[in-house]
Coordinates of N, CA, C and O in Angstrom, one line a residue:
X1 N 33.1 60.5 87.7 CA 34.1 59.9 88.2 C 33.7 58.8 87.7 O 35.2 57.8 86.8
X2 N 32.4 58.0 88.2 CA 32.8 57.0 87.6 C 32.6 56.6 85.9 O 33.2 55.4 85.4
X3 N 32.2 56.9 85.5 CA 32.3 57.4 84.3 C 34.0 57.3 83.0 O 34.1 56.4 82.5
X4 N 34.6 58.0 84.0 CA 36.1 58.4 83.9 C 37.1 56.8 84.1 O 37.1 56.3 83.6
X5 N 36.2 55.7 85.5 CA 36.8 55.1 85.5 C 36.7 53.8 84.2 O 37.1 53.5 84.0
X6 N 35.5 54.2 83.7 CA 35.1 52.8 83.0 C 35.3 53.1 81.5 O 36.2 52.2 81.0
X7 N 35.7 54.4 81.5 CA 36.3 54.6 79.9 C 38.1 54.1 80.3 O 38.4 53.6 79.2
X8 N 38.5 54.4 81.1 CA 39.9 54.1 81.3 C 39.6 52.3 81.6 O 40.7 51.4 80.5
X9 N 39.8 51.8 82.1 CA 39.5 49.9 82.0 C 39.1 49.9 80.5 O 39.6 49.2 79.7
X10 N 38.1 50.1 79.8 CA 37.9 50.1 78.4 C 39.5 50.9 77.2 O 39.7 49.8 76.9
X11 N 39.6 51.7 77.9 CA 40.8 52.1 76.6 C 42.0 50.9 77.6 O 43.3 50.8 76.6
X12 N 41.8 50.4 78.7 CA 43.5 49.6 79.5 C 43.2 48.5 78.7 O 44.6 47.3 78.9
X13 N 41.6 47.9 77.8 CA 41.3 46.3 76.8 C 42.6 46.2 76.2 O 42.5 47.1 74.8
X14 N 43.5 45.2 75.9 CA 44.5 45.3 74.5 C 43.3 44.9 73.4 O 42.7 44.4 73.9
X15 N 43.1 45.5 72.1 CA 42.7 45.1 71.1 C 41.0 45.7 71.2 O 40.3 45.0 71.0
X16 N 40.8 46.0 72.5 CA 39.3 45.7 72.8 C 39.2 44.8 72.9 O 37.3 45.1 73.3
X17 N 39.3 43.6 73.4 CA 39.1 42.8 73.7 C 39.4 42.6 75.7 O 40.2 42.6 75.7
X18 N 38.3 41.8 76.0 CA 38.5 42.0 77.5 C 37.3 41.6 78.4 O 36.3 41.6 77.5
X19 N 37.3 41.8 79.2 CA 36.2 41.8 80.3 C 36.4 43.1 81.3 O 37.4 43.3 82.3
X20 N 35.4 43.6 81.4 CA 34.7 44.7 82.1 C 34.0 43.9 83.4 O 32.6 43.5 83.3
X21 N 34.4 44.6 84.7 CA 33.4 43.8 85.6 C 33.1 45.0 86.4 O 33.5 45.9 86.6
X22 N 31.5 45.2 86.5 CA 30.9 46.2 87.8 C 30.0 45.3 88.6 O 29.2 45.0 88.0
X23 N 30.5 45.2 89.7 CA 29.6 44.9 90.9 C 29.2 46.0 91.9 O 30.0 47.0 92.0
X24 N 27.9 46.0 92.2 CA 27.5 47.4 93.0 C 26.8 45.9 93.8 O 25.9 46.0 93.9
X25 N 27.2 47.0 95.4 CA 26.5 45.7 96.8 C 25.6 47.0 97.6 O 26.4 48.2 97.4
X26 N 25.1 47.0 98.0 CA 23.9 47.8 98.8 C 23.9 47.6 100.3 O 23.4 46.6 100.1
X27 N 24.1 48.5 101.2 CA 23.5 48.3 102.8 C 22.8 49.5 103.1 O 22.8 49.9 101.9
X28 N 22.4 49.2 104.3 CA 21.8 50.1 105.1 C 22.5 52.0 104.5 O 21.5 52.6 104.2
X29 N 23.8 51.6 105.0 CA 24.7 53.6 104.5 C 25.1 53.5 103.7 O 25.5 54.6 103.6
X30 N 25.8 52.3 102.5 CA 27.0 52.9 101.8 C 26.3 52.2 100.5 O 25.4 51.3 100.3
X31 N 26.7 52.4 99.4 CA 26.3 52.1 98.1 C 28.0 51.8 98.0 O 29.1 52.7 97.9
X32 N 28.1 50.2 97.1 CA 30.1 50.0 96.8 C 30.0 49.8 95.6 O 29.4 48.8 94.9
X33 N 30.7 49.9 95.0 CA 30.7 49.9 93.1 C 32.3 49.6 93.2 O 33.3 49.8 93.5
X34 N 32.1 48.1 92.7 CA 33.5 47.6 92.3 C 33.8 47.8 90.4 O 32.9 46.7 90.3
X35 N 35.1 48.5 90.3 CA 35.3 47.8 88.7 C 36.4 47.2 88.7 O 37.3 47.9 88.9
X36 N 35.9 46.1 87.8 CA 37.7 45.1 87.5 C 38.1 45.2 86.1 O 36.3 45.2 85.5
X37 N 39.1 44.9 85.8 CA 39.0 45.0 85.1 C 40.3 43.5 84.4 O 41.2 44.1 84.7
X38 N 40.6 44.1 83.0 CA 41.8 42.6 82.8 C 42.5 42.8 81.7 O 43.8 42.8 80.7
X39 N 43.0 44.6 82.1 CA 43.4 45.5 81.1 C 45.6 45.2 81.4 O 45.1 44.8 82.3
X40 N 46.0 46.1 81.2 CA 47.2 46.3 81.8 C 47.7 47.7 82.4 O 48.5 46.6 83.8
X41 N 46.4 47.7 83.5 CA 46.5 48.1 84.2 C 47.2 49.1 84.5 O 47.9 50.1 84.2
X42 N 47.4 50.3 85.7 CA 47.8 51.1 86.4 C 49.4 51.0 86.8 O 49.6 50.2 88.4
X43 N 50.5 51.7 86.5 CA 51.6 51.1 87.6 C 51.8 51.7 88.7 O 51.4 53.0 89.2
X44 N 52.1 51.0 89.6 CA 52.2 51.3 91.4 C 52.6 52.5 91.1 O 51.8 53.8 92.6
X45 N 53.6 52.6 90.7 CA 54.0 54.1 91.3 C 53.2 55.5 90.2 O 53.5 56.9 90.8
X46 N 52.6 55.1 89.7 CA 51.6 56.6 88.4 C 50.1 56.1 89.6 O 49.8 56.6 89.4
X47 N 49.4 55.5 90.7 CA 48.3 55.1 91.2 C 48.4 56.3 91.7 O 47.1 56.9 91.5
X48 N 49.0 57.0 92.6 CA 48.1 58.0 93.5 C 48.7 59.3 93.0 O 47.4 60.0 93.1
X49 N 49.3 58.9 91.9 CA 48.5 60.3 90.7 C 47.7 60.6 90.6 O 47.2 61.5 90.1
X50 N 46.9 59.7 89.5 CA 46.2 59.2 89.5 C 44.7 59.5 90.5 O 43.6 60.6 90.0
X51 N 44.7 59.1 91.2 CA 43.7 59.6 92.5 C 43.7 60.7 92.7 O 42.6 61.1 92.8
X52 N 44.8 61.9 92.9 CA 45.0 63.0 93.1 C 44.8 64.1 92.4 O 43.8 64.9 92.2
X53 N 44.7 63.3 90.9 CA 44.1 64.4 90.0 C 42.4 64.4 89.5 O 42.3 65.6 89.8
X54 N 42.0 63.1 90.0 CA 40.7 62.6 89.7 C 40.3 63.8 91.5 O 39.4 64.4 90.8
X55 N 40.9 64.3 92.1 CA 40.5 64.8 93.6 C 40.5 65.8 92.9 O 39.5 67.0 93.1
X56 N 41.0 67.0 92.7 CA 41.4 68.2 92.7 C 40.6 68.7 91.3 O 39.5 69.5 91.2
X57 N 39.7 67.4 90.4 CA 39.6 67.8 89.5 C 37.8 68.0 90.2 O 37.1 68.8 89.8
X58 N 37.4 67.3 90.9 CA 35.9 67.6 91.3 C 36.4 68.3 92.5 O 35.5 69.0 92.3
X59 N 37.3 69.0 93.0 CA 37.3 70.3 93.9 C 37.4 71.4 92.7 O 36.6 72.3 93.5
X60 N 38.1 71.1 91.5 CA 37.9 72.7 90.7 C 36.5 72.4 90.5 O 36.0 73.9 90.1
X61 N 35.8 71.5 89.5 CA 34.8 71.0 88.9 C 33.3 71.8 90.4 O 32.4 72.4 90.0
X62 N 33.7 72.0 91.4 CA 32.7 71.9 92.7 C 33.2 73.4 93.2 O 32.1 73.3 94.1
X63 N 34.1 74.1 92.9 CA 34.1 75.2 93.3 C 34.1 75.3 95.0 O 34.1 76.1 95.6
X64 N 35.2 74.9 95.5 CA 35.7 73.8 96.8 C 36.6 74.4 96.9 O 37.7 74.4 96.1
X65 N 37.0 74.9 98.0 CA 38.1 75.1 98.5 C 38.7 74.7 100.0 O 37.8 73.8 100.3
X66 N 39.8 74.5 99.2 CA 40.7 73.1 100.0 C 42.0 74.0 101.2 O 42.4 74.3 101.0

């Protein structure tokens, strides 16, 4: 999933010029990964579909039952 998000960030950059920022923070309980880019972005109305697609793909790859 992380590689997919990074690839999407790269694909969103105009003429492959821009900036991708990867910030990783660790606490005792969690690892927080923040990915930012200055690409065109995802339209608000499409965001839920993108997240749902990733969740369903994970379920299929792990043979989980929902």
